[in-house]
Amino acid sequence: ISRVRRVTKALRLLRLMRLLKHSTRLVALFSALSSEDGVLLVKVCWLLTILIIINHFTSCTWYAVGNSGLFQSSWVAMAFDDDRHDFAYRYMTSFHWSVTQFTPASMEVTPKNTLERIFSVIMIFTGLVTFSCFVSQITNSMTSLTKMSYERRQQKDVLTRYMKAKGISVQLRSDIGMWVSSKSRVTTTSRRIY
């Protein structure tokens, strides 16, 4: 029976690896978007989805550790009443605990034995690294977006000053500005924000 469980766990991990295949589709979606804002939004949604998936597996493992029966006292035995708490409540409590390990938050569920404490410490360090990487990715994306927006605004200002200095009519300036804006949108669809 334990061998079947190990094989089942391995198959679940392989299914998780299939998500990596979708990263090429995500890159294709990035290139199809018409603005940097859209690219940033999709990237943030993708990062949040990955974070939710990681938290799901962490919460399931946390519940399994607490429900293992290896110790007399466990967080599951302390937190739940079999008559009052259904599966959804148990899952959301585990998920809540998992989210608190990845963010600066707290929760009333705490480890009650050595195995739970070890798992909790490992998850705190994992959460620290994951959360730092997540914040770093968002910061890099926002910095890149701000830089591109600033450069575009500067180029537009230079063009506007040039056209005013040369005495170009307002209608022609407007047409040129619209053409430049449409070209800049086409150019940004081929760029990716990392």
mmCIF file of C-alpha atoms in Angstrom:
data_model
loop_
_atom_site.group_PDB
_atom_site.id
_atom_site.type_symbol
_atom_site.label_atom_id
_atom_site.label_comp_id
_atom_site.label_asym_id
_atom_site.label_seq_id
_atom_site.Cartn_x
_atom_site.Cartn_y
_atom_site.Cartn_z
ATOM 1 C CA ILE A 1 0.000 0.000 0.000
ATOM 2 C CA SER A 2 2.836 2.434 0.780
ATOM 3 C CA ARG A 3 4.338 1.729 -2.654
ATOM 4 C CA VAL A 4 1.020 2.636 -4.317
ATOM 5 C CA ARG A 5 0.971 5.891 -2.352
ATOM 6 C CA ARG A 6 4.487 6.755 -3.502
ATOM 7 C CA VAL A 7 3.587 6.059 -7.129
ATOM 8 C CA THR A 8 0.440 8.173 -6.760
ATOM 9 C CA LYS A 9 2.486 11.058 -5.296
ATOM 10 C CA ALA A 10 4.990 10.803 -8.145
ATOM 11 C CA LEU A 11 2.172 10.952 -10.702
ATOM 12 C CA ARG A 12 0.762 14.046 -9.000
ATOM 13 C CA LEU A 13 4.159 15.725 -9.222
ATOM 14 C CA LEU A 14 4.336 14.886 -12.931
ATOM 15 C CA ARG A 15 0.954 16.557 -13.430
ATOM 16 C CA LEU A 16 2.330 19.629 -11.688
ATOM 17 C CA MET A 17 5.282 19.652 -14.075
ATOM 18 C CA ARG A 18 2.818 19.938 -16.972
ATOM 19 C CA LEU A 19 2.257 23.520 -15.861
ATOM 20 C CA LEU A 20 5.717 24.337 -17.149
ATOM 21 C CA LYS A 21 4.509 23.487 -20.659
ATOM 22 C CA HIS A 22 2.024 26.303 -20.388
ATOM 23 C CA SER A 23 4.789 28.857 -19.913
ATOM 24 C CA THR A 24 5.374 28.887 -23.688
ATOM 25 C CA ARG A 25 1.682 29.622 -24.194
ATOM 26 C CA LEU A 26 1.991 32.407 -21.651
ATOM 27 C CA VAL A 27 4.891 33.945 -23.563
ATOM 28 C CA ALA A 28 2.777 33.812 -26.734
ATOM 29 C CA LEU A 29 -0.016 35.581 -24.868
ATOM 30 C CA PHE A 30 2.436 38.249 -23.692
ATOM 31 C CA SER A 31 3.496 38.974 -27.252
ATOM 32 C CA ALA A 32 -0.131 39.205 -28.404
ATOM 33 C CA LEU A 33 -1.073 41.862 -25.870
ATOM 34 C CA SER A 34 -1.152 45.435 -27.086
ATOM 35 C CA SER A 35 0.108 47.265 -24.010
ATOM 36 C CA GLU A 36 2.670 46.945 -21.251
ATOM 37 C CA ASP A 37 -0.132 47.279 -18.700
ATOM 38 C CA GLY A 38 -1.828 44.182 -20.094
ATOM 39 C CA VAL A 39 1.424 42.252 -20.064
ATOM 40 C CA LEU A 40 2.024 43.252 -16.444
ATOM 41 C CA LEU A 41 -1.508 42.253 -15.453
ATOM 42 C CA VAL A 42 -1.153 38.817 -17.047
ATOM 43 C CA LYS A 43 2.247 38.324 -15.432
ATOM 44 C CA VAL A 44 0.915 39.218 -11.980
ATOM 45 C CA CYS A 45 -2.061 36.874 -12.473
ATOM 46 C CA TRP A 46 0.311 34.088 -13.533
ATOM 47 C CA LEU A 47 2.514 34.633 -10.457
ATOM 48 C CA LEU A 48 -0.550 34.629 -8.195
ATOM 49 C CA THR A 49 -1.775 31.407 -9.792
ATOM 50 C CA ILE A 50 1.574 29.743 -9.152
ATOM 51 C CA LEU A 51 1.525 31.018 -5.570
ATOM 52 C CA ILE A 52 -1.994 29.610 -5.046
ATOM 53 C CA ILE A 53 -0.925 26.231 -6.435
ATOM 54 C CA ILE A 54 2.120 26.139 -4.155
ATOM 55 C CA ASN A 55 -0.088 27.071 -1.195
ATOM 56 C CA HIS A 56 -2.569 24.344 -2.116
ATOM 57 C CA PHE A 57 0.087 21.638 -2.003
ATOM 58 C CA THR A 58 1.568 23.107 1.168
ATOM 59 C CA SER A 59 -1.825 23.161 2.890
ATOM 60 C CA CYS A 60 -2.556 19.562 1.879
ATOM 61 C CA THR A 61 0.834 18.459 3.205
ATOM 62 C CA TRP A 62 0.303 20.441 6.430
ATOM 63 C CA TYR A 63 -3.026 18.704 6.982
ATOM 64 C CA ALA A 64 -1.470 15.291 6.232
ATOM 65 C CA VAL A 65 1.339 15.945 8.722
ATOM 66 C CA GLY A 66 -1.194 16.935 11.391
ATOM 67 C CA ASN A 67 -3.435 13.990 10.611
ATOM 68 C CA SER A 68 -0.622 11.402 10.451
ATOM 69 C CA GLY A 69 -1.350 9.912 13.871
ATOM 70 C CA LEU A 70 2.357 9.617 14.719
ATOM 71 C CA PHE A 71 1.962 11.810 17.797
ATOM 72 C CA GLN A 72 -0.695 11.959 20.449
ATOM 73 C CA SER A 73 -1.121 15.703 20.101
ATOM 74 C CA SER A 74 -1.486 17.401 16.733
ATOM 75 C CA TRP A 75 -2.775 20.652 15.343
ATOM 76 C CA VAL A 76 -5.640 18.803 13.606
ATOM 77 C CA ALA A 77 -6.838 17.286 16.894
ATOM 78 C CA MET A 78 -6.699 20.690 18.602
ATOM 79 C CA ALA A 79 -8.251 22.785 15.818
ATOM 80 C CA PHE A 80 -11.176 20.662 14.637
ATOM 81 C CA ASP A 81 -14.245 19.081 16.130
ATOM 82 C CA ASP A 82 -15.361 16.106 14.007
ATOM 83 C CA ASP A 83 -19.036 16.967 14.449
ATOM 84 C CA ARG A 84 -18.828 20.669 13.585
ATOM 85 C CA HIS A 85 -16.070 21.068 11.001
ATOM 86 C CA ASP A 86 -16.587 19.808 7.472
ATOM 87 C CA PHE A 87 -14.036 19.250 4.707
ATOM 88 C CA ALA A 88 -14.284 22.828 3.377
ATOM 89 C CA TYR A 89 -13.568 24.333 6.794
ATOM 90 C CA ARG A 90 -10.612 22.004 7.337
ATOM 91 C CA TYR A 91 -9.183 22.731 3.896
ATOM 92 C CA MET A 92 -9.585 26.500 4.254
ATOM 93 C CA THR A 93 -7.958 26.409 7.702
ATOM 94 C CA SER A 94 -4.997 24.496 6.252
ATOM 95 C CA PHE A 95 -4.854 26.851 3.269
ATOM 96 C CA HIS A 96 -5.004 29.866 5.595
ATOM 97 C CA TRP A 97 -2.084 28.448 7.592
ATOM 98 C CA SER A 98 -0.145 27.900 4.357
ATOM 99 C CA VAL A 99 -0.736 31.468 3.175
ATOM 100 C CA THR A 100 0.518 32.812 6.509
ATOM 101 C CA GLN A 101 3.801 30.964 5.938
ATOM 102 C CA PHE A 102 4.323 32.806 2.636
ATOM 103 C CA THR A 103 3.286 36.267 3.810
ATOM 104 C CA PRO A 104 3.875 38.384 6.897
ATOM 105 C CA ALA A 105 0.682 37.270 8.653
ATOM 106 C CA SER A 106 -0.301 35.267 11.697
ATOM 107 C CA MET A 107 -2.781 32.551 12.583
ATOM 108 C CA GLU A 108 -4.081 30.742 15.652
ATOM 109 C CA VAL A 109 -3.091 27.287 14.286
ATOM 110 C CA THR A 110 0.353 26.332 15.547
ATOM 111 C CA PRO A 111 2.470 23.149 15.534
ATOM 112 C CA LYS A 112 1.788 20.783 18.454
ATOM 113 C CA ASN A 113 4.529 18.165 17.968
ATOM 114 C CA THR A 114 8.069 17.794 16.631
ATOM 115 C CA LEU A 115 7.145 16.758 13.089
ATOM 116 C CA GLU A 116 4.733 19.671 12.731
ATOM 117 C CA ARG A 117 7.343 22.064 14.125
ATOM 118 C CA ILE A 118 9.982 20.828 11.658
ATOM 119 C CA PHE A 119 7.559 21.153 8.747
ATOM 120 C CA SER A 120 6.553 24.618 9.941
ATOM 121 C CA VAL A 121 10.158 25.835 10.117
ATOM 122 C CA ILE A 122 10.903 24.451 6.646
ATOM 123 C CA MET A 123 7.832 26.201 5.278
ATOM 124 C CA ILE A 124 8.785 29.503 6.928
ATOM 125 C CA PHE A 125 12.137 29.474 5.124
ATOM 126 C CA THR A 126 10.533 28.328 1.868
ATOM 127 C CA GLY A 127 7.899 31.038 2.239
ATOM 128 C CA LEU A 128 10.563 33.664 2.896
ATOM 129 C CA VAL A 129 12.395 32.816 -0.319
ATOM 130 C CA THR A 130 9.194 32.446 -2.376
ATOM 131 C CA PHE A 131 7.662 35.690 -1.122
ATOM 132 C CA SER A 132 10.926 37.566 -1.739
ATOM 133 C CA CYS A 133 11.117 36.243 -5.298
ATOM 134 C CA PHE A 134 7.463 37.129 -5.890
ATOM 135 C CA VAL A 135 7.937 40.705 -4.650
ATOM 136 C CA SER A 136 11.140 40.995 -6.689
ATOM 137 C CA GLN A 137 9.372 39.907 -9.903
ATOM 138 C CA ILE A 138 6.547 42.396 -9.344
ATOM 139 C CA THR A 139 9.024 45.199 -8.558
ATOM 140 C CA ASN A 140 11.094 44.449 -11.674
ATOM 141 C CA SER A 141 7.982 44.447 -13.838
ATOM 142 C CA MET A 142 6.732 47.726 -12.404
ATOM 143 C CA THR A 143 10.170 49.351 -12.794
ATOM 144 C CA SER A 144 10.380 48.208 -16.403
ATOM 145 C CA LEU A 145 6.866 49.483 -17.100
ATOM 146 C CA THR A 146 7.615 52.846 -15.509
ATOM 147 C CA LYS A 147 10.863 53.173 -17.464
ATOM 148 C CA MET A 148 9.168 52.383 -20.796
ATOM 149 C CA SER A 149 6.351 54.805 -20.051
ATOM 150 C CA TYR A 150 8.821 57.557 -19.144
ATOM 151 C CA GLU A 151 10.885 56.983 -22.302
ATOM 152 C CA ARG A 152 7.752 57.041 -24.454
ATOM 153 C CA ARG A 153 6.590 60.265 -22.813
ATOM 154 C CA GLN A 154 10.005 61.866 -23.352
ATOM 155 C CA GLN A 155 10.016 60.897 -27.043
ATOM 156 C CA LYS A 156 6.513 62.282 -27.464
ATOM 157 C CA ASP A 157 7.555 65.566 -25.825
ATOM 158 C CA VAL A 158 10.601 65.876 -28.108
ATOM 159 C CA LEU A 159 8.430 65.224 -31.160
ATOM 160 C CA THR A 160 5.795 67.747 -30.040
ATOM 161 C CA ARG A 161 8.424 70.470 -29.429
ATOM 162 C CA TYR A 162 10.005 69.763 -32.813
ATOM 163 C CA MET A 163 6.685 69.989 -34.648
ATOM 164 C CA LYS A 164 5.783 73.247 -32.865
ATOM 165 C CA ALA A 165 9.189 74.731 -33.663
ATOM 166 C CA LYS A 166 8.775 73.850 -37.350
ATOM 167 C CA GLY A 167 5.286 75.384 -37.467
ATOM 168 C CA ILE A 168 3.432 72.178 -38.410
ATOM 169 C CA SER A 169 -0.366 72.524 -38.354
ATOM 170 C CA VAL A 170 -2.350 71.218 -35.399
ATOM 171 C CA GLN A 171 -4.215 68.694 -37.576
ATOM 172 C CA LEU A 172 -0.995 67.267 -39.031
ATOM 173 C CA ARG A 173 0.591 67.151 -35.557
ATOM 174 C CA SER A 174 -2.440 65.218 -34.306
ATOM 175 C CA ASP A 175 -2.249 62.760 -37.219
ATOM 176 C CA ILE A 176 1.485 62.219 -36.682
ATOM 177 C CA GLY A 177 0.939 61.737 -32.935
ATOM 178 C CA MET A 178 -1.748 59.100 -33.575
ATOM 179 C CA TRP A 179 0.479 57.314 -36.093
ATOM 180 C CA VAL A 180 3.437 57.295 -33.670
ATOM 181 C CA SER A 181 1.179 55.964 -30.882
ATOM 182 C CA SER A 182 -0.088 53.128 -33.070
ATOM 183 C CA LYS A 183 3.488 52.234 -34.092
ATOM 184 C CA SER A 184 4.646 52.227 -30.484
ATOM 185 C CA ARG A 185 1.837 49.787 -29.553
ATOM 186 C CA VAL A 186 2.900 47.451 -32.362
ATOM 187 C CA THR A 187 6.521 47.637 -31.193
ATOM 188 C CA THR A 188 5.644 46.843 -27.578
ATOM 189 C CA THR A 189 3.740 43.694 -28.502
ATOM 190 C CA SER A 190 6.989 42.126 -29.627
ATOM 191 C CA ARG A 191 8.692 43.000 -26.319
ATOM 192 C CA ARG A 192 8.404 40.964 -23.163
ATOM 193 C CA ILE A 193 8.573 42.348 -19.636
ATOM 194 C CA TYR A 194 10.782 40.344 -17.272
#
